[in-house]
Coordinates of C-alpha atoms in Angstrom, one line a residue:
X1 CA 7.8 64.5 41.3
X2 CA 8.2 63.9 37.7
X3 CA 6.4 61.7 35.1
X4 CA 9.0 59.0 35.9
X5 CA 7.9 58.4 39.6
X6 CA 4.2 58.7 39.6
X7 CA 1.3 57.2 37.8
X8 CA -2.5 57.4 38.0
X9 CA -4.4 54.2 37.7
X10 CA -7.7 55.9 36.4
X11 CA -5.7 57.9 33.6
X12 CA -2.8 55.6 32.6
X13 CA -1.6 58.0 29.8
X14 CA -1.2 60.7 32.5
X15 CA 2.3 62.4 32.4
X16 CA 4.5 65.5 33.2
X17 CA 6.0 67.3 30.3
X18 CA 8.8 68.2 32.6
X19 CA 12.4 67.2 31.4
X20 CA 11.8 67.6 27.8
X21 CA 15.0 69.3 26.2
X22 CA 14.5 72.5 24.2
X23 CA 16.7 73.1 21.0
X24 CA 18.7 75.8 23.0
X25 CA 19.9 73.5 25.7
X26 CA 17.2 74.3 28.3
X27 CA 14.5 71.8 29.7
X28 CA 10.7 71.9 30.3
X29 CA 10.3 72.5 34.2
X30 CA 9.1 69.5 36.1
X31 CA 5.8 69.5 37.7
X32 CA 4.4 72.5 35.9
X33 CA 2.5 71.0 32.7
X34 CA 0.7 67.8 33.3
X35 CA -1.3 66.1 30.7
X36 CA -4.0 63.5 31.5
X37 CA -7.3 62.0 30.3
X38 CA -10.4 63.0 31.8
X39 CA -10.2 62.6 35.8
X40 CA -13.6 60.9 36.4
X41 CA -12.3 57.4 36.5
X42 CA -9.4 58.3 39.0
X43 CA -9.2 55.6 42.0
X44 CA -9.1 56.6 45.7
X45 CA -5.6 55.7 45.5
X46 CA -5.0 58.2 42.8
X47 CA -6.2 61.2 44.8
X48 CA -3.2 61.7 47.0
X49 CA -0.9 61.4 44.1
X50 CA -2.9 64.1 42.4
X51 CA -2.7 66.1 45.6
X52 CA 1.1 65.8 45.7
X53 CA 1.0 67.1 42.0
X54 CA -1.1 70.0 43.3
X55 CA -2.4 71.4 40.2
X56 CA -3.5 75.3 40.6
X57 CA -5.4 75.1 37.4
X58 CA -7.4 72.2 35.5
X59 CA -8.3 73.1 31.9
X60 CA -11.0 70.8 30.6
X61 CA -11.3 70.7 26.9
X62 CA -14.4 68.6 26.7
X63 CA -17.9 70.0 25.5
X64 CA -20.7 69.9 27.9
X65 CA -22.4 67.1 26.0
X66 CA -19.1 65.0 26.8
X67 CA -18.9 66.0 30.5
X68 CA -22.8 65.0 30.8
X69 CA -22.2 61.5 30.0
X70 CA -19.0 60.9 31.7
X71 CA -18.3 60.7 35.5
X72 CA -17.5 64.1 37.1
X73 CA -13.8 64.9 37.3
X74 CA -12.3 63.7 40.7
X75 CA -10.1 66.7 42.0
X76 CA -7.6 67.0 44.9
X77 CA -7.5 70.5 46.6
X78 CA -9.4 73.3 45.2
X79 CA -7.9 74.0 41.8
X80 CA -9.2 76.6 39.4
X81 CA -11.3 74.7 36.9
X82 CA -11.5 76.3 33.4
X83 CA -13.6 74.7 30.6
X84 CA -12.4 75.5 27.1
X85 CA -14.6 73.4 24.8
X86 CA -12.8 72.2 21.7
X87 CA -15.6 70.8 19.7
X88 CA -18.0 71.5 16.8
X89 CA -21.2 69.7 17.2
X90 CA -22.1 70.7 13.6
X91 CA -18.8 69.3 12.2
X92 CA -19.9 65.9 10.4
X93 CA -16.6 64.2 11.3
X94 CA -17.4 64.9 15.1
X95 CA -20.7 63.3 14.7
X96 CA -19.4 60.4 13.0
X97 CA -16.9 59.7 15.6
X98 CA -19.5 60.2 18.2
X99 CA -21.8 57.6 16.4
X100 CA -18.9 54.9 16.2
X101 CA -18.3 55.5 19.9
X102 CA -21.9 55.3 21.1
X103 CA -22.8 52.3 18.9
X104 CA -25.2 54.3 16.6
X105 CA -26.2 53.5 13.2
X106 CA -23.7 54.6 10.7
X107 CA -25.8 54.6 7.5
X108 CA -25.8 58.5 7.3
X109 CA -22.1 58.5 7.3
X110 CA -21.5 56.4 4.2
X111 CA -19.1 59.0 2.5
X112 CA -17.0 59.5 5.8
X113 CA -17.0 55.7 6.5
X114 CA -15.5 55.3 2.8
X115 CA -12.5 57.5 3.8
X116 CA -12.2 55.4 6.9
X117 CA -11.4 56.4 10.6
X118 CA -7.9 57.4 10.0
X119 CA -9.2 59.8 7.3
X120 CA -11.8 61.1 9.9
X121 CA -9.3 61.6 12.6
X122 CA -6.9 63.5 10.1
X123 CA -9.7 65.8 9.4
X124 CA -10.3 66.6 13.0
X125 CA -6.7 67.5 13.4
X126 CA -6.9 69.8 10.6
X127 CA -9.8 71.3 12.2
X128 CA -7.7 71.7 15.4
X129 CA -5.6 74.3 13.5
X130 CA -8.4 76.2 11.8
X131 CA -11.8 75.6 13.8
X132 CA -13.0 78.7 15.8
X133 CA -13.4 77.0 19.1
X134 CA -10.1 75.3 18.8
X135 CA -8.2 78.5 18.1
X136 CA -10.1 80.0 20.9
X137 CA -9.5 77.2 23.1
X138 CA -5.9 76.4 22.6
X139 CA -5.0 80.0 22.6
X140 CA -6.7 80.7 25.8
X141 CA -4.9 77.6 27.4
X142 CA -1.6 79.0 26.4
X143 CA -2.3 82.2 28.0
X144 CA -3.4 80.4 31.2
X145 CA 0.0 78.6 31.0
X146 CA 1.9 81.8 30.7
X147 CA 0.7 83.1 34.0
X148 CA 2.4 81.7 36.9
X149 CA -0.6 81.9 39.1
X150 CA -2.1 78.9 37.1
X151 CA 0.9 76.6 37.5
X152 CA 1.1 73.7 37.9
X153 CA -1.4 73.4 34.9
X154 CA -3.2 70.2 34.4
X155 CA -5.1 69.8 31.0
X156 CA -7.3 67.1 29.6
X157 CA -10.0 66.2 27.3
X158 CA -11.8 62.8 27.3
X159 CA -9.2 60.3 26.4
X160 CA -6.3 62.6 26.8
X161 CA -4.9 61.8 23.3
X162 CA -6.0 64.1 20.5
X163 CA -7.0 67.7 21.9
X164 CA -4.8 67.1 24.8
X165 CA -2.2 65.8 22.4
X166 CA -2.3 68.8 20.1
X167 CA -2.4 71.2 23.0
X168 CA 0.9 69.6 24.2
X169 CA 2.4 70.0 20.9
X170 CA 1.5 73.7 20.7
X171 CA 2.9 74.3 24.2
X172 CA 6.1 72.3 23.6
X173 CA 6.8 73.9 20.2
X174 CA 6.1 77.5 21.9
X175 CA 8.8 76.4 24.5
X176 CA 11.4 75.5 22.0
X177 CA 11.1 71.8 22.2
X178 CA 12.2 70.1 18.7
X179 CA 9.6 68.2 16.7
X180 CA 11.1 64.7 16.9
X181 CA 11.0 65.0 20.8
X182 CA 7.5 66.4 20.7
X183 CA 6.4 63.6 18.2
X184 CA 7.8 60.9 20.7
X185 CA 5.8 62.3 23.5
X186 CA 2.6 62.4 21.4
X187 CA 3.1 58.6 20.5
X188 CA 3.7 57.4 23.9
X189 CA -0.1 57.4 24.4
X190 CA -0.2 53.9 22.6
X191 CA 2.3 52.1 24.7
X192 CA 0.7 53.7 27.8
X193 CA -2.9 52.8 27.1
X194 CA -2.4 49.3 25.2
X195 CA -4.2 47.1 27.8
X196 CA -7.0 49.8 28.1
X197 CA -7.5 49.9 24.4
X198 CA -8.2 46.2 24.0
X199 CA -10.8 46.6 27.0
X200 CA -12.5 49.5 25.1
X201 CA -12.6 47.7 21.9
X202 CA -14.0 44.5 23.5
X203 CA -16.7 46.7 25.0
X204 CA -17.6 48.6 21.7
X205 CA -17.8 45.2 19.8
X206 CA -20.2 43.8 22.5
X207 CA -22.3 46.6 22.2
X208 CA -22.3 46.4 18.5
X209 CA -21.4 43.1 17.3
X210 CA -21.2 44.4 13.6
X211 CA -18.6 46.7 14.4
X212 CA -15.3 45.8 12.7
X213 CA -12.6 46.4 15.4
X214 CA -10.4 47.6 12.4
X215 CA -12.9 50.6 12.0
X216 CA -12.8 51.6 15.8
X217 CA -8.9 51.0 16.5
X218 CA -7.8 54.0 14.7
X219 CA -10.3 56.0 17.0
X220 CA -8.5 54.6 20.2
X221 CA -4.8 55.3 19.0
X222 CA -2.6 58.1 18.2
X223 CA -0.9 57.9 14.8
X224 CA 1.9 59.9 13.1
X225 CA -0.4 60.6 10.2
X226 CA -2.9 62.4 12.4
X227 CA -0.1 64.8 13.8
X228 CA 1.2 65.3 10.2
X229 CA -2.2 66.4 9.2
X230 CA -2.0 69.2 11.8
X231 CA 1.4 70.2 10.9
X232 CA 0.6 70.3 7.2
X233 CA -2.4 72.5 7.9
X234 CA -0.3 74.8 10.0
X235 CA 2.1 75.3 7.0
X236 CA -0.8 75.7 4.5
X237 CA -2.7 78.2 6.4
X238 CA 0.2 80.0 8.4
X239 CA 3.3 79.1 6.7
X240 CA 5.2 78.6 9.8
X241 CA 4.4 77.4 13.4
X242 CA 5.5 80.8 14.8
X243 CA 2.9 82.6 12.6
X244 CA 0.3 80.2 13.7
X245 CA 0.9 80.8 17.4
X246 CA 0.7 84.7 16.7
X247 CA -1.9 84.8 14.1
X248 CA -4.1 81.7 14.5
X249 CA -3.9 81.7 18.4
X250 CA -3.4 85.3 19.1
X251 CA -0.3 85.0 21.1
X252 CA 1.9 88.1 22.0
X253 CA 5.4 88.4 22.6
X254 CA 4.7 88.9 26.1
X255 CA 2.6 85.6 26.4
X256 CA 5.5 83.8 24.6
X257 CA 8.0 85.4 26.9
X258 CA 5.8 84.4 29.9
X259 CA 5.7 80.7 28.8
X260 CA 9.4 80.6 28.6
X261 CA 10.0 82.2 31.8
X262 CA 7.6 80.1 33.9
X263 CA 8.0 76.9 32.3
X264 CA 11.7 76.4 31.3
X265 CA 14.8 75.6 33.6

């Protein structure tokens, strides 16, 4: 079963990373790495599909405060569930984004609002590279993926686009997939969630009639410049992506070899 012949109604951007080609002519093994949004809105019809995907391990990148306000994940079987919160409640950009999502007063965020939501999202992507919980969470997720006992591995955050998106980038880069292929998969989120995005925008503006949809829309999309911000931060801090994997995320030769052995055909 591959990303081309299954879908989850309650997680429309869910997909299997299997089939993506590497620069040395191999392919990511199908049915081993599955990226989704949070699983709390899966339908009853989705559960048998998830059961066929049969994840051995589910990685949840959300913070406890995000889990508390969302419906609990609906799971099939008894996968190992690992919480790796990639979040910084003290970071002003995170609180700004939460305030927009929850319809709170934005007066305290005048400076961030001036840079706009695209600027805030780019700042979050830079933090993905340097933030302590980000490095710990993404590094641990790769170590889990390198262990065959955790495969198939399903990973998600809330919307399944930013933290999940960057973890996909890191995994695929470690496996030798070229950047244009990775970028195309990252940007697929927009086409897969187009109708859902309009529903969310309408709900947000109903809750806060003064909210300009142009402010909220960049929060619900992925954009090339968000990914560029993370790539730029990798180069600024580490020089190369390989150095980021090793020094930033603490991956060893054995972990990188395990990833390739278990996840490539």
